[in-house]
Amino acid sequence: MTRKAWPCILPLFCLLLAAGGCGTNGNDNNNIPPKQETGESNNPTDTGQQQPNPSPPSAEPDPAPGEGIAPDDPVAAMLSEMSVEEKVGQLVIFGLEGTTLQDETREMIERYAVGGFILYKDNVDTLAQTVELGNQLKAANREHGIPLLLGIDQEGGRVDRMPGGVSKVPAPEKIAAKDDKSYTYASGQALGLQVRALGLNLDFAPVLDIDSNPDNPVIGDRAYGHTPQSVIAHGLEAMEGLRASRVVPVVKHFPGHGDTDVDSHLDLPVIHKSRAELEDFELKPFAAAIDAETDAVMVAHLLIPDLDPEYPASLSETIIDGLLRQELGFDGVVMTDDLTMQGITKQHTVGEAAVLSLRAGSDIVLIGHHHGQQAEVMETILASVREGELTEEQLDAKVGRVLRLKQGYQLTDDPLQAVTEQALNAQIAELLDTK
C-alpha cells in the first residue's frame, strides 16, 4: 500500500462527517482545534462550549461469514489496497524500549506494519525527546500510508507519565469531589494538552470503574467516585474534554474493575456478581459512554463466572461480542488491556490470547512488553487468518473500525515540533485555575 492511499480517500470520507467538516491537521498538534460553527479562535485555553464528537460513525460489529463492509463505504477502497499483513498490523498496539527508536521496534514497523504503539514512563524523558521519538516512529511508518495510533496512560493523579517539570492534573477522585462538570471537562482538556505535547494522539483514559471496594489495589482515586452517578457525570465530561483536544479517549476497564481485590497485572481477578448486579452498578458508566458515542473501550482481564465461567472478559465472546457489541450496542473500537499481564499469561500464551480476543470481538490487542512475544503475536494472528479461524470478513470489519477512528481524528504521520514546559504549564493553569 502506498503513502498516497491514506490522504486520497480522506476528502470522500470527510463528506460523511458532521457539520463543520474536516479541518486541516497540519503540524499544529499542540493546540486544541477551533470550535466548530462558532468562528471562535484556536486558543487552546478557551474552554467554552463543548465540541461535537470528532469521530464519524463507526463500522458495524463483526459480520457473519458472507457479510462485509458495504461496497460504497469509503473505507472499502483503502481495504481493497491492503495486504493481509497490513490489515493484521492494524490490529495491534505494541510497547517499545528506550527513549529513541530501537532496531527491534523498527523491525516491527517494517516487517509487520504495526498500527500503533503505547509509551510508558520509561519512554518519556522530556517533551522534546518524546516528540522526537514519535517523529522517528512516524518516519519509519510513513511508507505504509496509514498513520500510527500513539498512546499513553495519562489519567492524572498517580497515573502520570509526564516529565517532572510539567504541571499535574489532579486525580480523578479529586476532580469529581469538586462536583463541577465544567472543571471536570477542563481537566480532560488538560490531559489532552499533555498527551498532544508529547506528540501523541490517544489516551488510555478516562477510568469508568467505580471505586466500590476499599481493598482494591489498583483503582481507588483513579475512579471518578463511589457511585455510578458520579462516575457517569464526571467520567464522561473528562472523555469529552479529551475529545475536544483531538485526543482519542479509551474508556476503561470494561465491564468494571472497581469491585476487585486482585491486581490483574499479577493474577486474574474474579468478580462474583450476578448479571443483574452488574447491570445495576458496574455497567452503568459504560452504557452511558456508549450512549455518548465513545470512540474506544478497553476490556479488562476479569473473570466473571455469571457471564462466562471459562474466559476472562478480554477473551470472552459472550462479554465482548455478546454483551458489549450486541446488547449494549457498541460499534466503535474494542481494545484489550495489556495481554502480557499475568492475569492472562498464567493461563495462555500471549499469541493464543491475542487470537482468542480477536475471535471474541476485540479489534486491537495491546502487547505492552517483550519484543519476542510481539513477534509471536503477529505470526499467530497471521496463521489464524491463513487457517480461517479469523475470516476475511471479520478482519475487514475490525480494520475498518480502526481506519475510521484514525480518519475521524484526522491523524497523520507528519513530524511535529515540541512545545516548552513553560508554555504547556501556562495552558494547563489557565484551564484548571480559572474553574
XYZ file of C-alpha atoms in Angstrom:
435
model
C 0.000 0.000 0.000
C 1.437 3.395 -0.936
C 1.555 6.509 1.167
C -0.922 8.178 -1.224
C -3.679 5.756 -0.248
C -4.428 7.464 3.073
C -4.948 11.127 2.006
C -6.630 10.299 -1.304
C -9.623 8.770 0.437
C -9.915 11.479 3.079
C -11.927 14.052 1.044
C -14.648 11.497 0.326
C -14.605 10.388 3.930
C -14.999 13.972 5.132
C -18.354 14.227 3.382
C -19.679 11.818 5.988
C -18.645 13.928 8.961
C -20.949 16.169 10.959
C -21.336 19.860 10.131
C -18.006 21.642 10.238
C -16.276 19.038 8.077
C -12.620 18.071 8.223
C -10.213 20.743 9.296
C -6.547 20.549 8.483
C -4.362 18.790 10.970
C -1.065 20.144 9.707
C 1.741 20.430 12.237
C -0.281 22.224 14.897
C -0.506 19.264 17.219
C -0.182 21.218 20.441
C -3.317 23.310 20.261
C -6.955 22.352 20.666
C -8.631 22.766 17.254
C -11.089 25.581 16.635
C -14.636 25.122 17.849
C -16.974 24.145 15.097
C -19.585 26.532 13.631
C -18.761 29.330 16.077
C -15.937 31.188 14.359
C -14.066 31.211 17.660
C -10.292 31.275 17.876
C -7.899 28.364 18.089
C -6.849 29.365 21.616
C -6.062 26.104 23.471
C -7.180 27.618 26.764
C -10.656 28.514 25.511
C -12.918 26.067 27.370
C -16.347 27.272 26.412
C -18.966 25.206 24.612
C -18.160 21.542 24.139
C -17.278 20.384 20.661
C -19.105 17.569 18.945
C -17.567 14.129 18.795
C -14.870 14.442 16.100
C -15.120 10.823 15.036
C -17.562 9.625 12.390
C -19.984 6.747 12.727
C -18.125 3.504 13.379
C -18.287 0.288 11.401
C -20.830 -2.353 12.257
C -19.962 -5.227 14.615
C -18.085 -8.181 13.171
C -20.220 -9.626 10.351
C -21.264 -13.191 9.879
C -19.482 -15.041 7.085
C -20.586 -13.707 3.729
C -21.211 -10.230 5.078
C -18.697 -7.402 4.919
C -18.219 -3.682 4.666
C -20.591 -2.163 2.111
C -19.008 -1.568 -1.309
C -19.863 2.143 -1.236
C -18.154 2.631 2.124
C -15.104 4.889 1.524
C -13.012 2.686 3.812
C -13.585 -0.205 1.398
C -11.320 1.448 -1.175
C -8.498 1.529 1.317
C -9.115 -2.039 2.460
C -9.015 -3.240 -1.130
C -5.444 -1.956 -1.462
C -4.162 -3.527 1.758
C -2.455 -6.883 2.051
C -3.456 -9.334 4.760
C -0.214 -8.498 6.570
C -1.000 -4.775 6.517
C -4.501 -5.432 7.817
C -3.256 -7.587 10.688
C -0.780 -4.848 11.585
C -3.707 -2.524 12.332
C -4.973 -4.950 14.994
C -2.093 -4.422 17.429
C -0.622 -1.745 19.662
C 2.863 -2.563 20.940
C 5.062 -1.188 23.674
C 8.675 -0.300 22.975
C 12.006 0.056 24.738
C 14.110 3.160 25.222
C 13.713 6.867 24.596
C 14.716 6.671 20.921
C 13.672 4.354 18.107
C 15.319 0.958 18.637
C 16.108 -1.606 15.944
C 13.545 -4.121 17.232
C 10.770 -1.534 17.061
C 11.815 -0.521 13.563
C 11.625 -4.206 12.641
C 8.051 -4.407 13.960
C 7.086 -1.483 11.725
C 8.944 -2.618 8.610
C 8.125 -6.318 8.856
C 4.595 -6.218 10.277
C 3.225 -2.703 9.557
C 2.259 -2.338 13.216
C -0.635 0.102 13.568
C 0.187 1.721 16.892
C 2.416 1.996 19.938
C 1.991 2.705 23.632
C 4.560 4.691 25.592
C 5.272 4.166 29.273
C 7.126 6.293 31.798
C 10.459 4.730 30.798
C 9.972 6.045 27.264
C 9.443 9.643 28.416
C 12.364 11.853 29.461
C 11.481 15.327 28.203
C 8.785 16.805 25.990
C 11.261 17.396 23.155
C 12.724 13.882 23.404
C 9.280 12.252 23.375
C 8.091 14.286 20.402
C 11.274 13.271 18.599
C 10.643 9.607 19.452
C 7.162 9.971 17.973
C 8.622 11.615 14.872
C 11.051 8.718 14.478
C 8.204 6.210 14.723
C 6.174 8.166 12.183
C 9.082 8.437 9.766
C 9.669 4.690 9.951
C 5.969 4.065 9.326
C 5.328 6.661 6.634
C 5.759 4.377 3.633
C 2.878 2.192 4.863
C 0.464 5.067 4.236
C -1.679 4.659 7.372
C -0.764 6.845 10.366
C 0.057 5.382 13.750
C -2.004 5.422 16.884
C 0.414 6.689 19.539
C -0.975 6.250 23.042
C -0.174 6.576 26.701
C -1.834 6.116 30.106
C -2.323 9.713 31.238
C -5.120 9.795 33.807
C -3.946 12.492 36.198
C -3.074 11.895 39.830
C -0.824 8.906 40.424
C -1.102 7.618 36.851
C 1.008 10.330 35.277
C 3.591 9.773 32.520
C 4.668 13.384 32.015
C 8.193 14.720 32.590
C 8.793 16.058 36.083
C 8.542 19.758 35.204
C 5.037 19.557 33.727
C 2.124 20.692 35.898
C -0.005 17.859 37.228
C -3.675 17.237 36.632
C -5.343 16.120 39.888
C -6.502 12.551 40.411
C -9.994 11.754 39.092
C -11.284 11.326 42.655
C -10.231 14.900 43.494
C -11.633 16.216 40.223
C -15.023 14.644 40.906
C -15.027 15.848 44.516
C -15.397 19.434 43.258
C -18.695 18.357 41.678
C -18.225 20.920 38.908
C -18.745 19.431 35.465
C -17.067 22.369 33.718
C -13.960 21.796 35.839
C -14.020 18.087 35.013
C -14.346 18.900 31.319
C -11.388 21.281 31.591
C -9.361 18.563 33.323
C -9.998 16.318 30.326
C -8.827 19.094 28.026
C -5.705 19.486 30.166
C -4.977 15.766 29.880
C -5.403 16.109 26.136
C -2.957 19.021 26.038
C -0.408 16.921 27.902
C -0.825 13.985 25.543
C -0.530 16.190 22.480
C 2.513 17.951 23.943
C 4.219 14.554 23.923
C 3.370 14.225 20.226
C 0.780 11.508 20.892
C -2.849 11.139 19.829
C -4.504 8.554 22.105
C -5.056 8.371 25.867
C -5.989 5.189 27.711
C -8.395 7.195 29.864
C -10.762 8.009 31.440
C -11.301 5.283 34.016
C -15.012 4.432 34.220
C -14.592 1.912 37.024
C -16.456 2.645 40.252
C -14.393 2.802 43.446
C -16.570 0.421 45.431
C -14.069 -1.888 47.141
C -11.673 -0.365 49.712
C -9.368 -3.367 49.281
C -8.934 -2.734 45.564
C -5.176 -2.391 44.919
C -5.388 -0.713 41.508
C -8.420 1.614 41.237
C -9.001 3.818 44.299
C -8.507 7.500 43.456
C -8.248 6.689 39.748
C -12.067 6.495 39.733
C -14.449 9.449 39.456
C -16.336 8.403 42.559
C -18.020 5.660 44.554
C -21.339 5.612 42.686
C -22.410 5.077 39.075
C -23.919 8.559 39.060
C -20.649 10.274 39.988
C -18.594 8.258 37.507
C -21.085 8.955 34.725
C -21.293 12.666 35.481
C -17.551 13.258 35.640
C -16.019 10.424 33.645
C -17.989 11.396 30.576
C -17.055 15.069 30.971
C -13.383 14.092 31.070
C -13.929 11.975 27.974
C -15.455 14.908 26.123
C -12.599 17.168 27.221
C -10.108 14.748 25.740
C -12.078 14.591 22.500
C -12.180 18.380 22.350
C -8.371 18.264 22.445
C -8.441 15.928 19.433
C -7.098 13.066 21.526
C -8.731 9.647 21.257
C -10.100 8.622 24.677
C -10.212 4.919 25.522
C -12.671 4.334 28.374
C -11.690 1.502 30.695
C -11.798 -1.176 32.196
C -14.958 -2.851 30.841
C -17.065 -4.368 32.355
C -15.776 -2.784 35.583
C -12.634 -3.292 37.693
C -13.798 -1.448 40.798
C -15.007 -4.329 42.945
C -11.861 -6.462 42.932
C -9.131 -7.140 45.479
C -6.609 -8.586 42.997
C -4.288 -6.700 40.650
C -4.678 -8.182 37.154
C -1.026 -7.347 36.499
C -0.276 -10.163 38.971
C -3.213 -12.566 38.755
C -6.718 -12.933 37.355
C -9.368 -11.155 39.472
C -12.704 -12.934 39.880
C -15.914 -10.951 40.336
C -18.721 -12.941 41.939
C -21.642 -10.794 40.871
C -24.797 -11.658 39.025
C -25.730 -10.160 35.682
C -28.443 -8.125 37.418
C -25.969 -6.724 39.943
C -23.564 -5.730 37.181
C -26.328 -4.008 35.229
C -27.351 -2.061 38.306
C -23.842 -0.850 39.081
C -20.620 -1.568 37.112
C -22.123 -1.483 33.634
C -23.935 1.839 34.018
C -20.982 4.162 33.251
C -20.030 2.131 30.191
C -23.608 2.086 28.930
C -23.706 5.863 29.356
C -20.418 6.261 27.473
C -21.766 4.142 24.623
C -24.868 6.334 24.504
C -22.468 9.302 24.242
C -20.815 7.594 21.238
C -17.497 6.882 22.877
C -14.807 6.014 20.359
C -12.985 3.147 22.063
C -13.426 0.781 25.005
C -10.697 -1.181 26.785
C -11.748 -4.617 28.033
C -10.249 -5.838 31.312
C -8.751 -9.127 32.428
C -11.571 -10.096 34.788
C -13.263 -13.441 35.250
C -16.998 -13.055 35.884
C -18.404 -16.583 36.266
C -22.029 -15.481 35.985
C -21.270 -14.150 32.485
C -18.551 -16.555 31.326
C -17.154 -19.210 33.679
C -14.245 -20.083 31.360
C -12.760 -16.960 29.788
C -11.855 -13.570 31.270
C -13.678 -10.591 29.773
C -10.800 -9.711 27.447
C -11.008 -13.145 25.787
C -14.739 -13.783 26.109
C -17.057 -13.812 23.095
C -20.003 -13.752 25.499
C -18.773 -10.492 27.041
C -17.202 -8.704 24.054
C -19.427 -9.680 21.148
C -22.493 -10.599 23.178
C -22.684 -8.027 25.969
C -20.623 -5.101 24.696
C -21.393 -5.274 20.993
C -24.857 -6.764 20.652
C -26.601 -5.918 23.904
C -25.053 -2.521 24.727
C -24.776 -1.619 21.050
C -21.135 -0.514 20.966
C -19.843 -0.306 17.399
C -16.551 1.501 17.974
C -13.062 0.113 18.548
C -12.590 -2.522 21.260
C -9.104 -2.815 22.732
C -7.719 -5.214 25.296
C -5.733 -4.377 28.374
C -2.099 -5.457 28.098
C -2.049 -9.154 27.246
C 1.385 -9.569 28.838
C -0.166 -9.100 32.285
C -0.106 -12.191 34.487
C -3.881 -12.226 34.702
C -3.612 -13.627 31.161
C -0.170 -15.215 30.896
C -0.747 -17.616 33.797
C -3.314 -19.390 31.622
C -2.441 -18.607 27.986
C 0.453 -17.754 25.738
C 0.279 -14.177 24.517
C -0.201 -15.276 20.905
C -3.015 -17.623 21.852
C -4.657 -14.905 23.951
C -4.452 -12.412 21.086
C -6.273 -14.724 18.700
C -8.876 -15.657 21.311
C -9.569 -11.976 21.952
C -9.849 -11.082 18.275
C -12.167 -14.015 17.647
C -14.227 -12.903 20.664
C -14.804 -9.491 19.080
C -11.938 -7.169 20.002
C -10.325 -5.013 17.315
C -6.919 -4.172 18.809
C -4.819 -6.265 21.154
C -2.343 -4.437 23.388
C 1.073 -6.049 23.866
C 2.948 -3.713 26.158
C 6.206 -5.555 26.616
C 8.656 -8.160 25.326
C 9.760 -7.919 21.698
C 9.820 -11.704 21.280
C 6.211 -12.005 22.375
C 5.190 -9.231 19.990
C 6.619 -11.139 17.037
C 4.865 -14.274 18.311
C 1.570 -12.403 18.391
C 1.927 -11.231 14.807
C 2.790 -14.682 13.497
C -0.023 -16.315 15.477
C -2.636 -13.862 14.200
C -1.408 -14.255 10.627
C -1.625 -18.044 10.981
C -5.185 -17.749 12.301
C -6.159 -15.782 9.193
C -4.474 -18.264 6.852
C -6.239 -21.151 8.601
C -9.634 -19.441 8.527
C -10.040 -19.063 12.292
C -10.326 -15.339 11.666
C -12.272 -14.802 8.458
C -11.554 -12.179 5.820
C -14.921 -10.548 6.539
C -14.154 -10.332 10.249
C -10.672 -8.986 9.539
C -12.032 -6.262 7.250
C -14.680 -5.238 9.772
C -12.060 -4.858 12.507
C -9.607 -2.958 10.342
C -12.447 -0.810 9.026
C -13.274 0.335 12.555
C -9.625 1.172 13.231
C -9.306 3.135 9.977
C -12.481 5.084 10.735
C -11.101 6.011 14.135
C -7.845 7.253 12.638
C -9.595 9.200 9.899
C -12.170 10.632 12.271
C -9.372 12.209 14.298
C -7.535 13.265 11.125
C -4.335 11.543 12.178
C -1.192 11.974 10.115
C 2.414 10.873 10.322
C 3.636 14.426 9.771
C 6.537 15.418 12.059
C 5.759 17.738 14.952
C 7.609 20.354 16.941
C 7.765 20.259 20.733
C 6.281 22.922 22.953
C 8.123 24.151 26.039
C 7.159 23.090 29.537
C 6.540 26.755 30.331
C 4.023 27.131 27.508
C 2.278 23.865 28.368
C 2.081 24.723 32.069
C 0.561 28.101 31.258
C -2.144 26.406 29.198
C -2.889 23.884 31.959
C -3.052 26.640 34.551
C -5.498 28.665 32.505
C -7.731 25.621 32.083
C -7.732 24.478 35.701
C -7.110 27.576 37.815
C -9.982 29.602 36.389
C -12.634 26.986 37.110
